[in-house]
Amino acid sequence: MKKTHQLAASPQGIEAAATLLRAGQQVAFPTETVYGLGGDARDADAVAGVYAAKGRPSFNPLIVHVADLAAAERIARFDDITLRLAQAFWPGPFTLVLPLAPDHGIAALVTAGLDTVAVRVPAHPVAQALLHAFGGPLAAPSANLSGTISPTTAAHVIAGLEGRIAAVVDGGPCQVGLESTIVGGTHLALLRPGGVPTTEIEALTGPLAQPDARITAPGQLASHYAPGVHVRLNATHANKDEVLLGFGPMPCDLNLSETADLTQAAARLFDALHSLDATGRNIAVAPIPDHGLGAAINDRLRRAAAPR
Ligand code: TXA
Ligand code: MG
């Protein structure tokens, strides 16, 4: 168990938080909606650490937080209407799901292997200061244990995550107290109601589409990257037409973690599936222990292996 530092929302506290984030650590910070649990969105290990701290049983894609529209445009592609929405509601409690830009640099674990990314520019001055001090994109789900209520004070964060994260920056209570509104997809749908009222958005866009079931159920197979080849689980060896994805010390084509480290395996999972998929051969996967992040890894693998 590590000690969770409680940092003041002072220039020193924010610099200390940015330093921890640069070192790949997980730091909770206030936004105007709820406290987020941040990790460097370009660093798969840091993002795996976010999932591990939350104890998430599955890899839902995460929201990437950036300081401004220019930073958002480096990771995502906007069209006329999404640009208009960004200009109207950023910074603020508003998230857009957009196609990834070329050379986006975002770890595949953040998007759960999708080719879209959720982006938000928070308005909270402490979130803004931290994003500027850190100087990069932060993947941040709400800073609570999976299955518990979203935190709106630093004390809530500590109650859930003490000893599981490096630090929390205390910026007082969140004003909105409700997660951001999420809009996106090919038909511009309301993916999650939240801090910005739907009517304000529809005043600019006209009626939003009904959410595509494949996108709104992020835990579902269809919303996730699914390999084009067949996936076989709990394999001890590769058959003739297969490549073997290993775990722990074993002969294989690619290893999720030679040292059987579940956080490292989570960090590598989506890149590994992509690169083995590209071989065109079927994928056999070694058994992964089902505790800790292993549960989320197995959840994802079962979806990849499900008949479709
Ligand atoms: O207010 C908020 O949005 C807070 C603060 C911390 O910013 N964050 C938050 O993150 O609520 P999280 O991880 O709890 O919720 C992220 C939501 C999930 O419902 C997820 O399915 C959706 O965003 N999402 C993320 N990327 C997506 C994508 N590429 N396509 C569809 N949905 C996506
Ligand atoms: Mg949440």
Short mmCIF file of C-alpha atoms and ligand atoms in Angstrom, two decimals:
data_model
loop_
_atom_site.label_atom_id
_atom_site.label_comp_id
_atom_site.label_asym_id
_atom_site.label_seq_id
_atom_site.Cartn_x
_atom_site.Cartn_y
_atom_site.Cartn_z
CA MET A 1 0.00 0.00 0.00
CA LYS A 2 1.30 3.42 -0.93
CA LYS A 3 0.59 6.56 1.04
CA THR A 4 -1.86 8.85 -0.76
CA HIS A 5 -0.59 12.45 -0.56
CA GLN A 6 -3.20 15.12 0.00
CA LEU A 7 -1.98 18.11 -1.98
CA ALA A 8 -3.22 21.68 -1.67
CA ALA A 9 -4.50 23.39 -4.82
CA SER A 10 -1.52 25.76 -4.61
CA PRO A 11 1.16 26.22 -7.29
CA GLN A 12 3.42 23.89 -5.24
CA GLY A 13 0.69 21.26 -4.83
CA ILE A 14 -0.11 21.34 -8.54
CA GLU A 15 3.55 21.08 -9.50
CA ALA A 16 3.92 18.09 -7.16
CA ALA A 17 0.87 16.47 -8.80
CA ALA A 18 2.27 17.10 -12.30
CA THR A 19 5.60 15.55 -11.26
CA LEU A 20 3.83 12.41 -10.03
CA LEU A 21 1.84 12.20 -13.28
CA ARG A 22 5.04 12.55 -15.33
CA ALA A 23 6.40 9.61 -13.37
CA GLY A 24 3.44 7.49 -14.51
CA GLN A 25 1.54 7.74 -11.21
CA GLN A 26 -2.21 8.18 -10.67
CA VAL A 27 -3.43 11.47 -9.21
CA ALA A 28 -7.02 12.55 -8.44
CA PHE A 29 -7.96 16.13 -9.22
CA PRO A 30 -11.11 18.26 -9.10
CA THR A 31 -13.12 19.14 -12.19
CA GLU A 32 -16.37 21.13 -12.13
CA THR A 33 -18.35 17.86 -12.52
CA VAL A 34 -16.68 15.27 -10.25
CA TYR A 35 -13.14 14.42 -9.15
CA GLY A 36 -11.24 12.59 -11.88
CA LEU A 37 -8.50 9.99 -11.42
CA GLY A 38 -5.81 11.08 -13.86
CA GLY A 39 -3.04 9.18 -15.57
CA ASP A 40 -0.88 10.13 -18.58
CA ALA A 41 -3.10 9.21 -21.57
CA ARG A 42 0.00 8.48 -23.70
CA ASP A 43 1.38 5.94 -21.21
CA ALA A 44 -0.37 2.55 -21.25
CA ASP A 45 1.16 1.56 -17.90
CA ALA A 46 -0.11 4.75 -16.26
CA VAL A 47 -3.59 4.09 -17.69
CA ALA A 48 -3.50 0.47 -16.51
CA GLY A 49 -2.72 1.89 -13.07
CA VAL A 50 -5.93 3.94 -13.25
CA TYR A 51 -8.01 0.82 -13.96
CA ALA A 52 -6.18 -1.06 -11.21
CA ALA A 53 -6.79 1.67 -8.62
CA LYS A 54 -10.51 1.78 -9.46
CA GLY A 55 -10.82 -1.99 -9.47
CA ARG A 56 -12.82 -1.83 -12.69
CA PRO A 57 -14.10 -5.24 -13.79
CA SER A 58 -13.94 -4.21 -17.47
CA PHE A 59 -12.09 -1.77 -19.73
CA ASN A 60 -14.60 0.99 -20.44
CA PRO A 61 -13.00 3.62 -22.63
CA LEU A 62 -11.94 6.70 -20.65
CA ILE A 63 -12.33 10.45 -21.20
CA VAL A 64 -9.15 12.30 -22.21
CA HIS A 65 -8.84 15.70 -20.54
CA VAL A 66 -6.93 18.48 -22.29
CA ALA A 67 -6.30 22.16 -21.54
CA ASP A 68 -7.88 23.67 -24.65
CA LEU A 69 -9.30 23.13 -28.12
CA ALA A 70 -5.86 23.28 -29.77
CA ALA A 71 -4.73 20.34 -27.60
CA ALA A 72 -7.96 18.48 -28.42
CA GLU A 73 -7.34 18.98 -32.16
CA ARG A 74 -4.00 17.20 -31.82
CA ILE A 75 -5.71 14.00 -30.71
CA ALA A 76 -9.15 14.08 -32.39
CA ARG A 77 -10.72 15.10 -35.70
CA PHE A 78 -13.49 17.70 -35.64
CA ASP A 79 -16.00 18.60 -38.33
CA ASP A 80 -18.01 21.84 -38.60
CA ILE A 81 -20.67 20.82 -36.12
CA THR A 82 -18.43 19.25 -33.48
CA LEU A 83 -16.15 22.30 -33.70
CA ARG A 84 -19.15 24.54 -33.09
CA LEU A 85 -20.13 22.44 -30.06
CA ALA A 86 -16.58 22.57 -28.70
CA GLN A 87 -16.49 26.34 -29.07
CA ALA A 88 -19.87 26.68 -27.36
CA PHE A 89 -19.36 24.34 -24.39
CA TRP A 90 -15.61 24.22 -23.69
CA PRO A 91 -14.25 24.65 -21.20
CA GLY A 92 -17.12 23.00 -19.36
CA PRO A 93 -19.02 19.84 -18.36
CA PHE A 94 -19.13 18.57 -21.93
CA THR A 95 -17.43 15.63 -23.68
CA LEU A 96 -17.22 14.87 -27.40
CA VAL A 97 -16.57 11.39 -28.83
CA LEU A 98 -14.61 11.95 -32.04
CA PRO A 99 -12.47 10.00 -34.51
CA LEU A 100 -8.84 9.77 -33.42
CA ALA A 101 -6.48 12.09 -35.30
CA PRO A 102 -3.40 10.72 -37.09
CA ASP A 103 -0.40 10.60 -34.71
CA HIS A 104 -2.71 11.09 -31.72
CA GLY A 105 -0.27 9.39 -29.35
CA ILE A 106 -3.08 8.11 -27.09
CA ALA A 107 -2.55 4.64 -25.55
CA ALA A 108 -4.92 1.99 -26.94
CA LEU A 109 -6.00 1.13 -23.40
CA VAL A 110 -7.61 4.60 -23.08
CA THR A 111 -10.00 3.98 -25.97
CA ALA A 112 -10.26 0.23 -25.29
CA GLY A 113 -8.95 -0.23 -28.82
CA LEU A 114 -11.68 1.88 -30.49
CA ASP A 115 -10.85 4.31 -33.28
CA THR A 116 -12.74 7.07 -31.50
CA VAL A 117 -11.79 9.02 -28.40
CA ALA A 118 -13.79 10.91 -25.78
CA VAL A 119 -12.30 14.39 -25.18
CA ARG A 120 -13.14 17.09 -22.67
CA VAL A 121 -11.75 20.50 -21.72
CA PRO A 122 -12.67 20.99 -18.05
CA ALA A 123 -13.33 24.51 -16.76
CA HIS A 124 -12.26 24.00 -13.14
CA PRO A 125 -9.27 26.28 -12.45
CA VAL A 126 -7.39 23.51 -10.61
CA ALA A 127 -7.94 21.05 -13.49
CA GLN A 128 -6.79 23.75 -15.91
CA ALA A 129 -3.70 24.53 -13.83
CA LEU A 130 -2.83 20.83 -13.57
CA LEU A 131 -3.25 20.24 -17.32
CA HIS A 132 -0.99 23.23 -18.05
CA ALA A 133 1.63 22.13 -15.50
CA PHE A 134 1.55 18.54 -16.77
CA GLY A 135 1.62 19.66 -20.39
CA GLY A 136 -0.17 16.65 -21.89
CA PRO A 137 -3.48 14.74 -22.08
CA LEU A 138 -4.84 13.07 -18.94
CA ALA A 139 -7.09 10.03 -19.10
CA ALA A 140 -9.47 10.40 -16.17
CA PRO A 141 -12.54 8.45 -15.14
CA SER A 142 -14.32 9.48 -11.96
CA ALA A 143 -12.04 8.99 -8.94
CA ASN A 144 -14.07 6.32 -7.14
CA LEU A 145 -13.87 2.57 -6.72
CA SER A 146 -15.78 0.84 -9.47
CA GLY A 147 -19.44 0.43 -8.59
CA THR A 148 -19.48 3.23 -6.01
CA ILE A 149 -20.75 6.81 -6.21
CA SER A 150 -18.72 9.46 -8.03
CA PRO A 151 -16.70 11.70 -5.67
CA THR A 152 -17.37 15.41 -5.40
CA THR A 153 -14.90 16.19 -2.60
CA ALA A 154 -11.30 15.20 -1.88
CA ALA A 155 -12.61 13.42 1.24
CA HIS A 156 -14.80 11.20 -0.96
CA VAL A 157 -11.73 10.35 -3.05
CA ILE A 158 -9.71 9.47 0.04
CA ALA A 159 -12.55 7.37 1.46
CA GLY A 160 -12.48 5.19 -1.65
CA LEU A 161 -8.92 5.28 -2.93
CA GLU A 162 -6.63 5.92 0.08
CA GLY A 163 -3.51 3.81 -0.35
CA ARG A 164 -4.39 2.98 -3.99
CA ILE A 165 -3.30 6.23 -5.70
CA ALA A 166 -0.30 8.55 -5.37
CA ALA A 167 -2.15 11.75 -4.51
CA VAL A 168 -5.31 13.83 -4.56
CA VAL A 169 -5.32 17.57 -5.20
CA ASP A 170 -7.89 19.15 -2.88
CA GLY A 171 -9.84 21.79 -4.78
CA GLY A 172 -12.89 21.80 -2.54
CA PRO A 173 -16.34 20.55 -3.54
CA CYS A 174 -17.28 20.25 -7.24
CA GLN A 175 -19.92 22.72 -8.43
CA VAL A 176 -21.80 20.57 -10.94
CA GLY A 177 -21.66 17.29 -9.03
CA LEU A 178 -22.87 15.36 -12.07
CA GLU A 179 -20.71 13.93 -14.84
CA SER A 180 -20.23 15.68 -18.17
CA THR A 181 -22.73 15.39 -21.00
CA ILE A 182 -21.32 13.12 -23.72
CA VAL A 183 -22.18 13.66 -27.39
CA GLY A 184 -20.71 11.90 -30.39
CA GLY A 185 -20.79 9.14 -32.93
CA THR A 186 -21.49 9.25 -36.65
CA HIS A 187 -25.07 10.47 -36.15
CA LEU A 188 -24.24 12.86 -33.30
CA ALA A 189 -26.11 11.13 -30.49
CA LEU A 190 -26.52 11.95 -26.82
CA LEU A 191 -24.37 9.21 -25.28
CA ARG A 192 -24.80 10.33 -21.66
CA PRO A 193 -26.89 13.14 -20.20
CA GLY A 194 -24.90 15.32 -17.82
CA GLY A 195 -23.79 18.78 -16.78
CA VAL A 196 -24.82 20.57 -20.00
CA PRO A 197 -28.60 20.36 -20.55
CA THR A 198 -29.57 18.55 -23.76
CA THR A 199 -31.77 21.45 -24.82
CA GLU A 200 -28.75 23.78 -24.90
CA ILE A 201 -26.94 21.37 -27.20
CA GLU A 202 -29.95 20.77 -29.43
CA ALA A 203 -30.35 24.53 -29.83
CA LEU A 204 -27.16 24.31 -31.89
CA THR A 205 -27.49 20.87 -33.48
CA GLY A 206 -31.20 20.21 -33.86
CA PRO A 207 -32.53 16.99 -32.35
CA LEU A 208 -29.72 14.64 -31.30
CA ALA A 209 -29.87 11.08 -32.60
CA GLN A 210 -30.82 8.16 -30.40
CA PRO A 211 -27.63 6.65 -29.06
CA ASP A 212 -26.28 3.76 -31.04
CA ALA A 213 -26.64 0.77 -28.72
CA ARG A 214 -23.19 -0.39 -29.66
CA ILE A 215 -21.66 2.83 -28.39
CA THR A 216 -23.76 3.40 -25.27
CA ALA A 217 -23.05 -0.02 -23.89
CA PRO A 218 -19.28 0.32 -23.70
CA GLY A 219 -18.89 -3.03 -22.00
CA GLN A 220 -20.48 -4.78 -24.95
CA LEU A 221 -18.60 -6.70 -27.58
CA ALA A 222 -19.70 -4.59 -30.53
CA SER A 223 -18.56 -1.31 -29.02
CA HIS A 224 -15.07 -2.65 -28.55
CA TYR A 225 -12.28 -3.50 -30.86
CA ALA A 226 -12.82 -7.11 -31.92
CA PRO A 227 -10.06 -8.95 -33.77
CA GLY A 228 -10.90 -10.19 -37.25
CA VAL A 229 -9.45 -13.61 -36.47
CA HIS A 230 -10.63 -16.35 -34.12
CA VAL A 231 -9.59 -16.11 -30.47
CA ARG A 232 -9.21 -19.21 -28.25
CA LEU A 233 -8.82 -18.82 -24.48
CA ASN A 234 -6.98 -20.77 -21.77
CA ALA A 235 -4.60 -22.22 -24.33
CA THR A 236 -1.43 -23.99 -23.23
CA HIS A 237 0.04 -24.15 -26.73
CA ALA A 238 -0.63 -22.82 -30.22
CA ASN A 239 -2.22 -25.04 -32.84
CA LYS A 240 -0.87 -24.99 -36.38
CA ASP A 241 -2.93 -22.00 -37.57
CA GLU A 242 -2.48 -19.98 -34.36
CA VAL A 243 -0.15 -17.51 -32.73
CA LEU A 244 0.18 -17.76 -28.95
CA LEU A 245 -0.35 -14.78 -26.66
CA GLY A 246 1.43 -15.71 -23.45
CA PHE A 247 1.28 -14.68 -19.80
CA GLY A 248 4.10 -15.34 -17.36
CA PRO A 249 7.30 -17.20 -18.21
CA MET A 250 6.46 -19.47 -21.18
CA PRO A 251 7.37 -19.90 -24.83
CA CYS A 252 4.96 -17.88 -27.00
CA ASP A 253 4.78 -15.45 -29.93
CA LEU A 254 4.03 -12.41 -27.79
CA ASN A 255 3.89 -12.14 -24.01
CA LEU A 256 1.48 -9.89 -22.09
CA SER A 257 3.84 -10.00 -19.13
CA GLU A 258 6.86 -12.26 -18.77
CA THR A 259 6.78 -11.59 -15.02
CA ALA A 260 3.03 -12.35 -14.72
CA ASP A 261 2.30 -8.73 -13.74
CA LEU A 262 -1.41 -8.05 -14.36
CA THR A 263 -0.98 -4.26 -14.61
CA GLN A 264 1.67 -4.70 -17.29
CA ALA A 265 -0.55 -7.24 -19.07
CA ALA A 266 -3.47 -4.77 -19.07
CA ALA A 267 -1.23 -2.04 -20.46
CA ARG A 268 -0.14 -4.29 -23.32
CA LEU A 269 -3.46 -6.03 -24.04
CA PHE A 270 -4.98 -3.94 -26.85
CA ASP A 271 -1.68 -3.37 -28.67
CA ALA A 272 -1.01 -7.10 -28.46
CA LEU A 273 -4.42 -8.00 -29.92
CA HIS A 274 -3.94 -5.48 -32.73
CA SER A 275 -0.50 -6.74 -33.66
CA LEU A 276 -1.44 -10.44 -33.51
CA ASP A 277 -4.63 -9.71 -35.48
CA ALA A 278 -2.39 -8.21 -38.17
CA THR A 279 -0.61 -11.55 -38.61
CA GLY A 280 -3.88 -12.92 -40.04
CA ARG A 281 -3.53 -16.06 -37.93
CA ASN A 282 -5.90 -17.09 -35.17
CA ILE A 283 -4.97 -16.13 -31.63
CA ALA A 284 -4.56 -18.58 -28.77
CA VAL A 285 -4.35 -16.93 -25.35
CA ALA A 286 -2.72 -18.41 -22.26
CA PRO A 287 -4.75 -18.53 -19.01
CA ILE A 288 -4.82 -15.22 -17.12
CA PRO A 289 -5.50 -15.26 -13.36
CA ASP A 290 -8.93 -13.81 -12.65
CA HIS A 291 -8.04 -11.55 -9.70
CA GLY A 292 -7.32 -7.81 -9.71
CA LEU A 293 -6.97 -6.44 -13.25
CA GLY A 294 -7.08 -10.03 -14.49
CA ALA A 295 -10.89 -9.90 -14.23
CA ALA A 296 -11.02 -6.98 -16.67
CA ILE A 297 -8.50 -8.63 -18.99
CA ASN A 298 -10.52 -11.85 -19.02
CA ASP A 299 -13.75 -9.91 -19.57
CA ARG A 300 -12.20 -8.30 -22.64
CA LEU A 301 -10.75 -11.58 -23.90
CA ARG A 302 -14.08 -13.40 -23.51
CA ARG A 303 -15.72 -10.71 -25.66
CA ALA A 304 -12.99 -11.05 -28.26
CA ALA A 305 -13.45 -14.84 -28.26
CA ALA A 306 -17.28 -14.77 -28.35
CA PRO A 307 -18.85 -16.06 -31.57
CA ARG A 308 -20.11 -13.24 -33.80
O1 TXA B 1 -17.54 14.51 -15.83
C1 TXA B 1 -16.94 13.57 -16.32
O2 TXA B 1 -17.11 13.22 -17.49
C2 TXA B 1 -15.94 12.82 -15.43
C3 TXA B 1 -14.83 13.82 -15.11
C4 TXA B 1 -13.72 13.19 -14.31
O3 TXA B 1 -14.32 14.38 -16.31
N1 TXA B 1 -15.40 11.67 -16.08
C5 TXA B 1 -16.11 10.53 -16.29
O4 TXA B 1 -15.40 9.50 -16.87
O5 TXA B 1 -17.29 10.42 -16.01
P1 TXA B 1 -15.89 7.99 -16.87
O6 TXA B 1 -14.71 7.17 -17.28
O7 TXA B 1 -16.54 7.63 -15.57
O8 TXA B 1 -16.95 7.94 -18.02
C6 TXA B 1 -16.52 7.88 -19.36
C7 TXA B 1 -17.69 7.62 -20.25
C8 TXA B 1 -18.12 6.18 -20.23
O9 TXA B 1 -19.52 6.09 -20.20
C9 TXA B 1 -17.57 5.67 -21.54
O10 TXA B 1 -18.30 4.60 -22.03
C10 TXA B 1 -17.66 6.89 -22.43
O11 TXA B 1 -17.32 7.93 -21.59
N2 TXA B 1 -16.68 6.85 -23.54
C11 TXA B 1 -15.37 7.09 -23.47
N3 TXA B 1 -14.78 6.92 -24.67
C12 TXA B 1 -15.76 6.57 -25.54
C13 TXA B 1 -15.80 6.25 -26.92
N4 TXA B 1 -14.69 6.27 -27.66
N5 TXA B 1 -16.98 5.95 -27.46
C14 TXA B 1 -18.11 5.94 -26.70
N6 TXA B 1 -18.14 6.23 -25.38
C15 TXA B 1 -16.99 6.53 -24.81
MG MG B 2 -17.74 6.97 -13.29
#
